[in-house]
Coordinates of C-alpha atoms and ligand atoms in Angstrom, one line a residue:
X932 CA -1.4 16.2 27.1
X933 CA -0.4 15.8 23.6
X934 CA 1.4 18.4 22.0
X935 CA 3.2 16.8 18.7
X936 CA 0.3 16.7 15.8
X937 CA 1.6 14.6 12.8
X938 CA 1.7 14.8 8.8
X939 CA 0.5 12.1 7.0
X940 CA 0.6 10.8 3.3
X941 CA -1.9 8.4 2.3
X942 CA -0.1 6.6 -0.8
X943 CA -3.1 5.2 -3.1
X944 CA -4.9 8.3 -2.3
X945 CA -7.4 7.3 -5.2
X946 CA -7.7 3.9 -3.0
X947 CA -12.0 3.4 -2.3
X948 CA -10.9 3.1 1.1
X949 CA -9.6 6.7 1.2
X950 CA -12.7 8.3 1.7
X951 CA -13.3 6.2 4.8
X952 CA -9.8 6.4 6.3
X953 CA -9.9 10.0 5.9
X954 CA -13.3 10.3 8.2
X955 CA -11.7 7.2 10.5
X956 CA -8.5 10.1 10.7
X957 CA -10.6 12.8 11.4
X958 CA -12.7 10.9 14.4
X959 CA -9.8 10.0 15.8
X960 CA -7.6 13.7 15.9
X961 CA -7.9 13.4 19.6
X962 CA -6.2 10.2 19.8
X963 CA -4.0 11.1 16.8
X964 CA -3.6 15.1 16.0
X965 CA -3.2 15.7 12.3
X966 CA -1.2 18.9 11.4
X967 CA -1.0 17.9 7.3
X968 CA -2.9 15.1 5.3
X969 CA -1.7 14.5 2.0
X970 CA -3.0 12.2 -0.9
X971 CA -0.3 10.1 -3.0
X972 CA -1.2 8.6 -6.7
X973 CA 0.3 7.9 -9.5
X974 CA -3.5 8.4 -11.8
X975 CA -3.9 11.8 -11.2
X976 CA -7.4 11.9 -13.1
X977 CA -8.4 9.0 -10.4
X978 CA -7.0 10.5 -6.8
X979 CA -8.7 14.2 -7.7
X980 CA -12.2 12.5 -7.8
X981 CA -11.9 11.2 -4.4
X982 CA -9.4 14.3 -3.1
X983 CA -11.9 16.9 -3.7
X984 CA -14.5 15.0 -1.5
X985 CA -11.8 14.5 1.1
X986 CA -10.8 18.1 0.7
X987 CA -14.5 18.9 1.6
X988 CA -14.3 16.4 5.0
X989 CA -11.4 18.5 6.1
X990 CA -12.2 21.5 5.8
X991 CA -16.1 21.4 7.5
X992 CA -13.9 19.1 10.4
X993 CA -10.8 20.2 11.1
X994 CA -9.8 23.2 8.9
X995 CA -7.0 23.5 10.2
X996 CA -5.4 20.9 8.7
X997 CA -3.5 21.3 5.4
X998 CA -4.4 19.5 2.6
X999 CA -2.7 18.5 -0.1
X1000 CA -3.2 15.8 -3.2
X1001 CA -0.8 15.5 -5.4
X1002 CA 0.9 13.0 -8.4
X1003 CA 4.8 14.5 -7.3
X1004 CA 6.4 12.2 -5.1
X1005 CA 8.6 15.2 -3.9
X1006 CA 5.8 17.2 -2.6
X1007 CA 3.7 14.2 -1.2
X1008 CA 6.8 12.9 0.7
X1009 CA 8.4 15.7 2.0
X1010 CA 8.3 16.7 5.7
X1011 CA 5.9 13.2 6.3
X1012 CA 6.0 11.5 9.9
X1013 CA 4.0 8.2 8.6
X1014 CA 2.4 7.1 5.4
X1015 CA 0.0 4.7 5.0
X1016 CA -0.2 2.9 1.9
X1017 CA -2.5 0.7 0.3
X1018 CA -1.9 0.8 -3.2
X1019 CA -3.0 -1.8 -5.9
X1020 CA -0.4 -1.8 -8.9
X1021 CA -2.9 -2.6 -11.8
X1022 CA -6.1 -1.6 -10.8
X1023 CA -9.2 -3.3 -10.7
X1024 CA -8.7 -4.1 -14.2
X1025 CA -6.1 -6.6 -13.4
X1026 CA -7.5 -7.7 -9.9
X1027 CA -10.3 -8.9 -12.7
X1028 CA -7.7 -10.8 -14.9
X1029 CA -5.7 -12.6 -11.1
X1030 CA -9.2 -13.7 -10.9
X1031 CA -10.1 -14.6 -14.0
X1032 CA -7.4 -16.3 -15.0
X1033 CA -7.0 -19.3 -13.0
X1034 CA -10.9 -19.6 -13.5
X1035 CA -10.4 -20.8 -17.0
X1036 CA -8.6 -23.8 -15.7
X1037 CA -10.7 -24.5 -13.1
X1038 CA -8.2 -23.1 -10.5
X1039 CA -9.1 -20.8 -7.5
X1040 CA -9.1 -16.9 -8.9
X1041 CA -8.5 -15.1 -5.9
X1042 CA -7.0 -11.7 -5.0
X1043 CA -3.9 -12.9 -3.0
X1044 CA -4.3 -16.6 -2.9
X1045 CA -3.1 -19.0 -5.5
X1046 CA -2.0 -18.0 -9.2
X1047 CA -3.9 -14.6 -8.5
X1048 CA -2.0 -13.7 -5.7
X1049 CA 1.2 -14.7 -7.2
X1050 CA 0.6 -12.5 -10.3
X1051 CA -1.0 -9.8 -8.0
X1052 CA 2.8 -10.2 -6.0
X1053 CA 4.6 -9.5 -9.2
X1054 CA 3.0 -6.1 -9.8
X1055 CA 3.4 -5.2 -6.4
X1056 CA 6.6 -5.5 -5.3
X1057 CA 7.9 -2.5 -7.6
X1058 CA 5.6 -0.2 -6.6
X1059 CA 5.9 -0.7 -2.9
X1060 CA 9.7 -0.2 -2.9
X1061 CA 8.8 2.9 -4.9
X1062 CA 7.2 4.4 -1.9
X1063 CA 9.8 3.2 0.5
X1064 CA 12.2 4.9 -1.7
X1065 CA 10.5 7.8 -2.2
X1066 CA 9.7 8.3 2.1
X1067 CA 13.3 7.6 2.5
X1068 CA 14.8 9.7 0.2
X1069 CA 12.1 12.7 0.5
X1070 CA 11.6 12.3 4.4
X1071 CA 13.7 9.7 6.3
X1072 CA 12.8 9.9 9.8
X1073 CA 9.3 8.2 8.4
X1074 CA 7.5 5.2 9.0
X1075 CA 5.7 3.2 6.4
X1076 CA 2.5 1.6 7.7
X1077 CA 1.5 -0.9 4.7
X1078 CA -1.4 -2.6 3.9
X1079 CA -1.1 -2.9 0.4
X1080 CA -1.8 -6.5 -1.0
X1081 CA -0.8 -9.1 -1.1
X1082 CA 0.9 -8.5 1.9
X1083 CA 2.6 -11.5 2.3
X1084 CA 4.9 -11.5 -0.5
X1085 CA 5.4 -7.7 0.0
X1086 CA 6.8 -8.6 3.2
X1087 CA 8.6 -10.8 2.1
X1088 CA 10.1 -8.3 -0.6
X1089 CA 10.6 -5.4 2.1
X1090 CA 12.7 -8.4 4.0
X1091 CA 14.6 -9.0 1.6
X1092 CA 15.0 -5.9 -0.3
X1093 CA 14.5 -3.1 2.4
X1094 CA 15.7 -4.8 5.4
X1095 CA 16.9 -1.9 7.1
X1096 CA 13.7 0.5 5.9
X1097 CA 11.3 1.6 8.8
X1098 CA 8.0 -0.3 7.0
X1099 CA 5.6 -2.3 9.1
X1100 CA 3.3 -4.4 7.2
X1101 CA -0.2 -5.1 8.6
X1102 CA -3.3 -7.2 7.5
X1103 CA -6.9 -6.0 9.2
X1104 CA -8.4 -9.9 8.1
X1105 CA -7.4 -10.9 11.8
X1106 CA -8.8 -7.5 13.4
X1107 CA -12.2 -8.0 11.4
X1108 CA -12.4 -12.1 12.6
X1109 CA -12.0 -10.4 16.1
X1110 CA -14.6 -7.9 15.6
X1111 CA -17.0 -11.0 15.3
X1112 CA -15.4 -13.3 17.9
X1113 CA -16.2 -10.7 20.5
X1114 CA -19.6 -10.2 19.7
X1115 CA -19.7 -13.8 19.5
X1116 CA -18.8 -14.1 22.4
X1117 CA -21.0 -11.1 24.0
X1118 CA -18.0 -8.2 24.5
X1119 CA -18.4 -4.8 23.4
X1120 CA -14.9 -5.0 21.7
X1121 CA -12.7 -6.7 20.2
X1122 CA -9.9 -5.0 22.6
X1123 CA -11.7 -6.6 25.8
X1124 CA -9.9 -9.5 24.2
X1125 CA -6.3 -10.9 24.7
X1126 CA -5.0 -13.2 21.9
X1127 CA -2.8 -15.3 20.9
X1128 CA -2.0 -16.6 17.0
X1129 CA 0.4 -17.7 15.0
X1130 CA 0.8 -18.1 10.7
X1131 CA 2.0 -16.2 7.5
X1132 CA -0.9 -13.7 6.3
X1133 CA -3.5 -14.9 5.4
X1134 CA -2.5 -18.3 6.5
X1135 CA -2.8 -18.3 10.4
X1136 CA -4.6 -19.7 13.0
X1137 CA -5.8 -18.2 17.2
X1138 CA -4.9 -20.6 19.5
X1139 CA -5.8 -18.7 22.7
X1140 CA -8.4 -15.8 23.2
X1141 CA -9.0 -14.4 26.9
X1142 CA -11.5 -11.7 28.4
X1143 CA -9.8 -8.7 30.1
X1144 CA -9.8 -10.7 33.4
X1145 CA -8.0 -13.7 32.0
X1146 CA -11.5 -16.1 31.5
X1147 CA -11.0 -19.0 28.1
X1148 CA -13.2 -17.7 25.6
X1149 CA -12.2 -20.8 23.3
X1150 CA -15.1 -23.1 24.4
X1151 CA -17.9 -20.9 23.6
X1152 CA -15.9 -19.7 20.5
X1153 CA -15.0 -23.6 19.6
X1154 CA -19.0 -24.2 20.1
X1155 CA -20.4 -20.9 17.8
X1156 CA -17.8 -21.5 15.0
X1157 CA -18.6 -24.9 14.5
X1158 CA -21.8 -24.7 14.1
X1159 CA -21.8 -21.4 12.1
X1160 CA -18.3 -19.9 11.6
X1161 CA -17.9 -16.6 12.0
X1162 CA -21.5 -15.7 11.1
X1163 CA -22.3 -14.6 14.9
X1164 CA -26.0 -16.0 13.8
X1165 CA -27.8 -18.0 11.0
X1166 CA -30.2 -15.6 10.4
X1167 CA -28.4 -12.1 10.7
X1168 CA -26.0 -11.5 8.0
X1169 CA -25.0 -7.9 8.3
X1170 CA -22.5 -8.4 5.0
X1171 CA -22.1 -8.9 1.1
X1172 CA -23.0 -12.8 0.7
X1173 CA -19.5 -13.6 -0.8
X1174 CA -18.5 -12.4 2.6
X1175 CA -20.7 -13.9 4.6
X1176 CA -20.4 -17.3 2.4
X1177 CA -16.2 -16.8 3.6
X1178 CA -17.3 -16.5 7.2
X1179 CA -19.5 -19.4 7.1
X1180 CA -17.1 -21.7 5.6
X1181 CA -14.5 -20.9 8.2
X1182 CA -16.8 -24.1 10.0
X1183 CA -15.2 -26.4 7.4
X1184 CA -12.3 -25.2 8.0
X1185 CA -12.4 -25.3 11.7
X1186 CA -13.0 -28.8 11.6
X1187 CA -9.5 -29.7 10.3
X1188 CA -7.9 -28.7 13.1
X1189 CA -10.8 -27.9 16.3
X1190 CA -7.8 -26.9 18.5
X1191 CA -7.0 -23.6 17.1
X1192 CA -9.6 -21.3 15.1
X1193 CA -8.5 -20.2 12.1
X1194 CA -8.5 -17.2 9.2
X1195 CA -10.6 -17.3 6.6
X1196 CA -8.6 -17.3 3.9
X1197 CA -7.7 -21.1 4.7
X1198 CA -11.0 -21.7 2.8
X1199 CA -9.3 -21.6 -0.6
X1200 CA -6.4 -23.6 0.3
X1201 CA -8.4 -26.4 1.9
X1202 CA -10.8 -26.5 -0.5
X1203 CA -9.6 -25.1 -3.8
X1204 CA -12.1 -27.1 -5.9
X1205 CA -15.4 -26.4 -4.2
X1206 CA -13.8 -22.4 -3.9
X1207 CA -13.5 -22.6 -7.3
X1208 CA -16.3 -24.1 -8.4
X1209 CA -18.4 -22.0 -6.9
X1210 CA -17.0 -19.5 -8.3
X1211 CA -18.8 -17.3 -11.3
X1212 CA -16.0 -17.3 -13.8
X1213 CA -17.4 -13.9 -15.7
X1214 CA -18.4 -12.1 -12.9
X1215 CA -15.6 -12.4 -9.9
X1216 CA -15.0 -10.6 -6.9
X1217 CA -13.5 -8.0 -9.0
X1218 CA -16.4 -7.3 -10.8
X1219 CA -19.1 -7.2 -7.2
X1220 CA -16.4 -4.7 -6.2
X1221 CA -16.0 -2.7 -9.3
X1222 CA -20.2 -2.6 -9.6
X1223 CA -20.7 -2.3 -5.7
X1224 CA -17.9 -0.5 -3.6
X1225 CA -15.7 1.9 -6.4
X1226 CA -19.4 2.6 -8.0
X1227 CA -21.0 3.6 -4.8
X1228 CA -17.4 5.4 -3.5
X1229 CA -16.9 7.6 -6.7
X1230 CA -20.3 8.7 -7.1
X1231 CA -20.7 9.8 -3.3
X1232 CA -17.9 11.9 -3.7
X1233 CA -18.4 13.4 -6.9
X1234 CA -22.0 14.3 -5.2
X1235 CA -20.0 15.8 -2.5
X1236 CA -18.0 17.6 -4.9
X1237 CA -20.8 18.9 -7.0
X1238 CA -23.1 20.0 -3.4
X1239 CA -19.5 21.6 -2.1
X1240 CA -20.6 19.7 1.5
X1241 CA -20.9 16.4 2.5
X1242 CA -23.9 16.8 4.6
X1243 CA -26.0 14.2 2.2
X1244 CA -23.1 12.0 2.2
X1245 CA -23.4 8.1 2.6
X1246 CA -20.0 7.0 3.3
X1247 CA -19.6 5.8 6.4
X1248 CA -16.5 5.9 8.6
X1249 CA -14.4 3.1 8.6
X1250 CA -14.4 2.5 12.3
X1251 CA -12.6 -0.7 11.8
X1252 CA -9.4 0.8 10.0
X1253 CA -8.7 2.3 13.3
X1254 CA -6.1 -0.3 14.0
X1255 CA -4.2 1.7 11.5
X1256 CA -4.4 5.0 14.0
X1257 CA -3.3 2.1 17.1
X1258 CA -0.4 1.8 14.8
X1259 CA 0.7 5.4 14.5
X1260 CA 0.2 5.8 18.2
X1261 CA 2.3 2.9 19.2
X1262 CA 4.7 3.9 17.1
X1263 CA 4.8 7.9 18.0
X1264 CA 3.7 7.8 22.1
X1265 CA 5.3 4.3 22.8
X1266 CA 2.4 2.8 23.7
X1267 CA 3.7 -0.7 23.8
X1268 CA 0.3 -1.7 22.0
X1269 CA 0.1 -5.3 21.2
X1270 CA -0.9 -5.7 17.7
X1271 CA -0.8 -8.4 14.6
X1272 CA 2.0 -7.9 12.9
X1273 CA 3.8 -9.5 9.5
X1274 CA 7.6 -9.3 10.8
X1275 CA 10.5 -11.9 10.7
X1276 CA 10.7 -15.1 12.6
X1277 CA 13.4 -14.6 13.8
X1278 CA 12.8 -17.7 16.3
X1279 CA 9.7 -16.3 17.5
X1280 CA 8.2 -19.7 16.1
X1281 CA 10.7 -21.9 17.4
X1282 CA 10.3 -25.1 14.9
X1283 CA 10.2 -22.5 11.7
X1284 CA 12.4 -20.9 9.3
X1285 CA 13.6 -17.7 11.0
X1286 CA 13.7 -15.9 7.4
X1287 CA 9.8 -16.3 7.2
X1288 CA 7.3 -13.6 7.4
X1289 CA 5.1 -14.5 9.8
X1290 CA 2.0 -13.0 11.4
X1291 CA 2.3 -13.2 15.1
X1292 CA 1.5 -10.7 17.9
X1293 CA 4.1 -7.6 18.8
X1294 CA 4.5 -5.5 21.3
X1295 CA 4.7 -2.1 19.5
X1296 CA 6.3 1.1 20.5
X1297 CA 8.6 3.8 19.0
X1298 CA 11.6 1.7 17.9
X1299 CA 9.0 -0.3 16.1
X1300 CA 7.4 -4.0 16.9
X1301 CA 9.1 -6.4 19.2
X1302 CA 7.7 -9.6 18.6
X1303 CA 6.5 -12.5 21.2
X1304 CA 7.6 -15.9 21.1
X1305 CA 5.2 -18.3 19.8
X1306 CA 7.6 -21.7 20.9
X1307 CA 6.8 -24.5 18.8
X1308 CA 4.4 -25.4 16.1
X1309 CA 1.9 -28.7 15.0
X1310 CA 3.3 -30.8 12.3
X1311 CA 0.2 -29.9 10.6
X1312 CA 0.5 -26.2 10.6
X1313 CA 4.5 -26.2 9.9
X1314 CA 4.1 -28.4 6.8
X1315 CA 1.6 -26.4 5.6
X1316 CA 3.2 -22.9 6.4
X1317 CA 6.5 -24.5 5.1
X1318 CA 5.3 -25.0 1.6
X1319 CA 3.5 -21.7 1.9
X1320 CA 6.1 -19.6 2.6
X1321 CA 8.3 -21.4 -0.3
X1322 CA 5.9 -19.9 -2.6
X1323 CA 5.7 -16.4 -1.0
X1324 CA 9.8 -16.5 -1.2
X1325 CA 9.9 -18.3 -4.6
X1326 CA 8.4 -14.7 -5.8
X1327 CA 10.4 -12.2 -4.3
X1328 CA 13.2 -14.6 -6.1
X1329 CA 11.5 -14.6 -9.7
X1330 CA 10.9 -10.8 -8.9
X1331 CA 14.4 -10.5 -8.3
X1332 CA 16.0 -12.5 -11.0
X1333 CA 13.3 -12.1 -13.5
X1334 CA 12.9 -16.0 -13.5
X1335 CA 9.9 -17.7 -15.1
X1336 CA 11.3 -20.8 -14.1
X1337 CA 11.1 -19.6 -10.4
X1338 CA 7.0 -18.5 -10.9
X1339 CA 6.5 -21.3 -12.2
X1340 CA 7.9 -23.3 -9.2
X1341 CA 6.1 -20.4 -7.4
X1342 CA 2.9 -21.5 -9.0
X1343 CA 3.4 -25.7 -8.7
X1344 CA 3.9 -25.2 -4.9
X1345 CA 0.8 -23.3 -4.2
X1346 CA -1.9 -25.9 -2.5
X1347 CA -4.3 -24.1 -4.6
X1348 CA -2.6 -25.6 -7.9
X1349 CA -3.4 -29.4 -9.3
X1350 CA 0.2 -29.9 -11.4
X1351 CA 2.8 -28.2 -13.2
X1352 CA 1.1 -29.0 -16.6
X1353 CA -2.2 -26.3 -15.2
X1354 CA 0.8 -24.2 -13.7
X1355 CA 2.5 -23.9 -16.0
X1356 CA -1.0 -22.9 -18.7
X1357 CA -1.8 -20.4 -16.1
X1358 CA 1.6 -18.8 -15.8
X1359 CA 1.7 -18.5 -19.9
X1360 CA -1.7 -16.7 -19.7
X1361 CA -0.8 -14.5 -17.0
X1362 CA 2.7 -13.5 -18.4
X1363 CA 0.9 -12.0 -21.7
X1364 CA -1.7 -10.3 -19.4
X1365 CA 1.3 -8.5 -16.9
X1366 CA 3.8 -7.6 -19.6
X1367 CA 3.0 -3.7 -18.7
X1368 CA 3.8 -4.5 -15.1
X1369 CA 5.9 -7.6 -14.0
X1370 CA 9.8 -7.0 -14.8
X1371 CA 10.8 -8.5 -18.7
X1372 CA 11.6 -11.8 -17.8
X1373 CA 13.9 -13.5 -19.1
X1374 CA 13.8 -15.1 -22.6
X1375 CA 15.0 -18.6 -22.0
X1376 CA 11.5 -20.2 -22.7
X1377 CA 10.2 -23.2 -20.2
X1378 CA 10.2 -26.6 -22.0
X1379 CA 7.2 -27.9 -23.6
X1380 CA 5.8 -30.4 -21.7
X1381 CA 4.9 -33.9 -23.2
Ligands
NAD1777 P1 -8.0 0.8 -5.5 O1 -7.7 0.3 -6.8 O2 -9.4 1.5 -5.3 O3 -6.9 1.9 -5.0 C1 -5.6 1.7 -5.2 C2 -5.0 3.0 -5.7 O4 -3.5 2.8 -5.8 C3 -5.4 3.4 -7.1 O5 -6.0 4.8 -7.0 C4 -4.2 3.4 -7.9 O6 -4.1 4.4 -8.9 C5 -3.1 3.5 -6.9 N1 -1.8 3.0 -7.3 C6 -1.5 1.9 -8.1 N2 -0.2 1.8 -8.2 C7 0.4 2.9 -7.6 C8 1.7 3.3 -7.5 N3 2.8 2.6 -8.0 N4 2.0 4.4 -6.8 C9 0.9 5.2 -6.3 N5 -0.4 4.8 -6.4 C10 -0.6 3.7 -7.0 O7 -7.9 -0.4 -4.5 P2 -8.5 -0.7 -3.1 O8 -9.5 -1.8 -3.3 O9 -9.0 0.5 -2.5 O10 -7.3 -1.4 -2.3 C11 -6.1 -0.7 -2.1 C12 -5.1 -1.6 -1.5 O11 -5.3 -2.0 -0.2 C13 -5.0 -3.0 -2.3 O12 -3.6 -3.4 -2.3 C14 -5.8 -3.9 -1.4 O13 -5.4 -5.2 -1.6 C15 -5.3 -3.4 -0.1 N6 -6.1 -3.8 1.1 C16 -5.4 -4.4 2.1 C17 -6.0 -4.7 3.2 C18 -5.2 -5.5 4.3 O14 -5.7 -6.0 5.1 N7 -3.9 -5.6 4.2 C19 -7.4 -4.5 3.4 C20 -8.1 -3.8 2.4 C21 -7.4 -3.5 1.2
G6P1778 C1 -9.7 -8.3 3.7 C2 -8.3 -8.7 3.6 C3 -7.6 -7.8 2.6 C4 -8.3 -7.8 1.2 C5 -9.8 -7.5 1.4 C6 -10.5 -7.8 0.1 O1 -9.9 -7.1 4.3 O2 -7.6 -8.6 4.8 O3 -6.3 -8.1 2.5 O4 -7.8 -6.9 0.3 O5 -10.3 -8.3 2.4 O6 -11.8 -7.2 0.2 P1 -12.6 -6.9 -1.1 O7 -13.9 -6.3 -0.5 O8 -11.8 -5.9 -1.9 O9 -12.8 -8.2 -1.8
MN1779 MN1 -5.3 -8.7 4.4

């Protein structure tokens, strides 16, 4: 029997993934009672166009929840058990410019890979700690369950800047590969399945998968995937095509290492030049998302809003953020879950720098995630992870230090990145693009090169 029921604040409350993660919340109330829900933005105008749909959900669900949206950090983070944030410092407006940037020299644009997701890592970082501060100072028994991007280097920030803070930082990439494994390989659900896998975010590979009674699902996996990725089959594609291109591609990708399967995201780091060639330089992923998702998310809820009920409401609930209400569980009834988790090495990949953030699989309970050892690592996953994981630090440290110098380093080391001569162009470009967001840096200009 449970008997606690929790307060939550949702920090990026005007996030298109609210609406979704509100309904996922209210599905789940046995699993995970709610006493107070409570939206967090910092663009007011923006967070009341999806609060007053969410208001709606809430009160024809549960009305007994309180509800609250709100700009003050005082009232949002006061007397708050967990918040879950998924903010994105910048918008969509600068999502557009990570993406478009690189573009211009021919260079991956992507959200959190490459220059993108370097620049994206700059914005972030500050607005993150924000939040920590804020649950810490305002209500500091909390947890922090983050998913803001790019998650890697906000890790890495919270490691280095936060260490003691109660923050656990979580990707759903790996939950939504699993989705697709299991129905590749005939399960109901992804939680019939046992894994193992090892990597930073975005950046990691499964090198065992089990049923529930302990039967190899890697050979029929091995066979699917290289034939058609993660597509579970030619003809069915149940997604956008930029999606479903990603999951096909993860064939190519397979096929550098056919031990292990691996994330997606390996695409653009394998093969930056096809990734960005293919690429439509004026109309990005930004833009589909912009056109597609925010459209269709702000004018179902402004419908809602305008109907005062949701009962001709098309948004769906986002079944597959439940991992986030696995999370809260864990960590409030000690359910020793085993989850994906971005944590510290801390040996747990015994060839490996035991400062990295890493994404490896924890046990989770109420004093937070204890990871599982991993022992050692290929010579072709550490060297790649290695000079992964120099850039992901090499940003915290320009964050820190305000260092172009450091970005720029940053920005050679990324696999996605010819030379330090298109480095160093894209870094120029995206300097004058952040100025409202990235701390000053300093003055001391790079040298010209010759
Ligand atoms: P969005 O732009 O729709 O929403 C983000 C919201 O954050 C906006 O309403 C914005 O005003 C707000 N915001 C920005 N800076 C803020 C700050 N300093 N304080 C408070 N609020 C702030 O974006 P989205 O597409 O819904 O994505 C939200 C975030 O979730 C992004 O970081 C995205 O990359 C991330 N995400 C992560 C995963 C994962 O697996 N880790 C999955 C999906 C999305
Ligand atoms: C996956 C990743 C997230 C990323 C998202 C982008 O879910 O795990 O980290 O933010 O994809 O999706 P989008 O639809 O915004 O391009
Ligand atoms: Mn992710």
């Amino acid at each position: 029997m449970m008997t606690k029921s929790f307060s939550v604040v949702i920090a990026g409350g005007g996030s298109t993934f609210t609406p979704g993660i509100v309904l996922m919340l209210l599905d789940n109330l046995d699993q995970f009672p709610i006493r107070k829900l409570k939206l967090y933005d910092n663009d007011k105008e923006r967070q009341d166009k999806i609060a007053g749909a969410c208001e709606i959900f809430i009160h024809e669900k549960a009305p007994e929840i309180e509800f609250l949206a709100t700009d003050d950090p005082e009232q949002a983070f006061t007397d708050v058990d967990f918040v879950m944030a998924h903010i994105r410092v910048g918008k969509y407006a600068m999502r557009e410019l990570d993406e478009k940037i690189p573009l211009k020299y021919g260079v991956v644009g992507q959200e959190t890979c490459g220059p993108g997701g370097i620049a994206y890592g700059m914005r972030s970082i500050g607005g993150v700690l924000e939040i920590i501060d804020y649950m810490e100072k305002y209500s500091p028994d909390a947890w922090m369950l983050n998913y803001s991007n790019p998650a890697a280097i906000v890790a890495e920030a919270t490691r280095r800047l936060r260490p003691d803070s109660k923050v656990l930082n979580i990707c759903d990439m790996p939950v939504g590969i699993e989705d697709r494994m299991a129905e590749i390989a005939g399960l109901s659900s992804r939680k019939e399945m046992k894994v193992r896998y090892y990597g930073l975010n975005h950046f990691g590979w499964w090198t065992e998968i089990q049923d529930s009674e302990g039967n190899d699902l890697m050979p029929v996996l091995k066979k699917h995937i290289k034939e058609f990725g993660y597509t579970p089959n030619a003809n069915h594609h149940p997604t956008e095509k930029s999606w479903n291109d990603t999951f096909t591609k993860a064939r190519d990708v397979y096929a550098t290492d056919p031990d292990v399967l691996p994330n997606t995201y390996l695409q653009y780091y394998f093969f930056p030049q096809q990734m960005a060639k293919k690429s439509n330089p004026d109309f990005t992923r930004a833009n589909e998302v912009m056109a597609g998702r925010e459209a269709f998310i702000f004018s179902q809820c402004q419908k809602i809003v305008e109907e005062g009920s949701s009962k001709n409401s098309e948004i769906e609930i986002d079944d597959h953020a439940s991992y986030i209400v696995d999370l809260a569980r864990a960590i409030a009834y000690n359910t020793g879950e085993r989850m994906l988790l971005i944590v510290e090495n801390n040996g747990a990949i015994e060839n490996f720098d035991s400062t990295a953030m890493v994404e490896i699989p924890c046990i989770v309970g109420s004093n937070g995630p204890e990871p599982l050892a991993v022992g050692k690592i290929p010579q072709f996953q550490k060297g790649l992870m290695e000079q992964q994981v120099s850039v992901e630090k090499l940003v915290v440290e320009a964050w820190v230090e305000k260092s172009s110098q450091k970005l720029w380093q940053a920005i050679i080391l990324s696999k996605t990145v010819p030379g330090a001569d298109v480095a160093k162009a894209i870094l120029e470009d995206l300097i004058e693009a952040n100025r409202e967001y990235w701390p000053q840096l300093e003055e001391k200009p790079l040298q010209p090169i010759i």
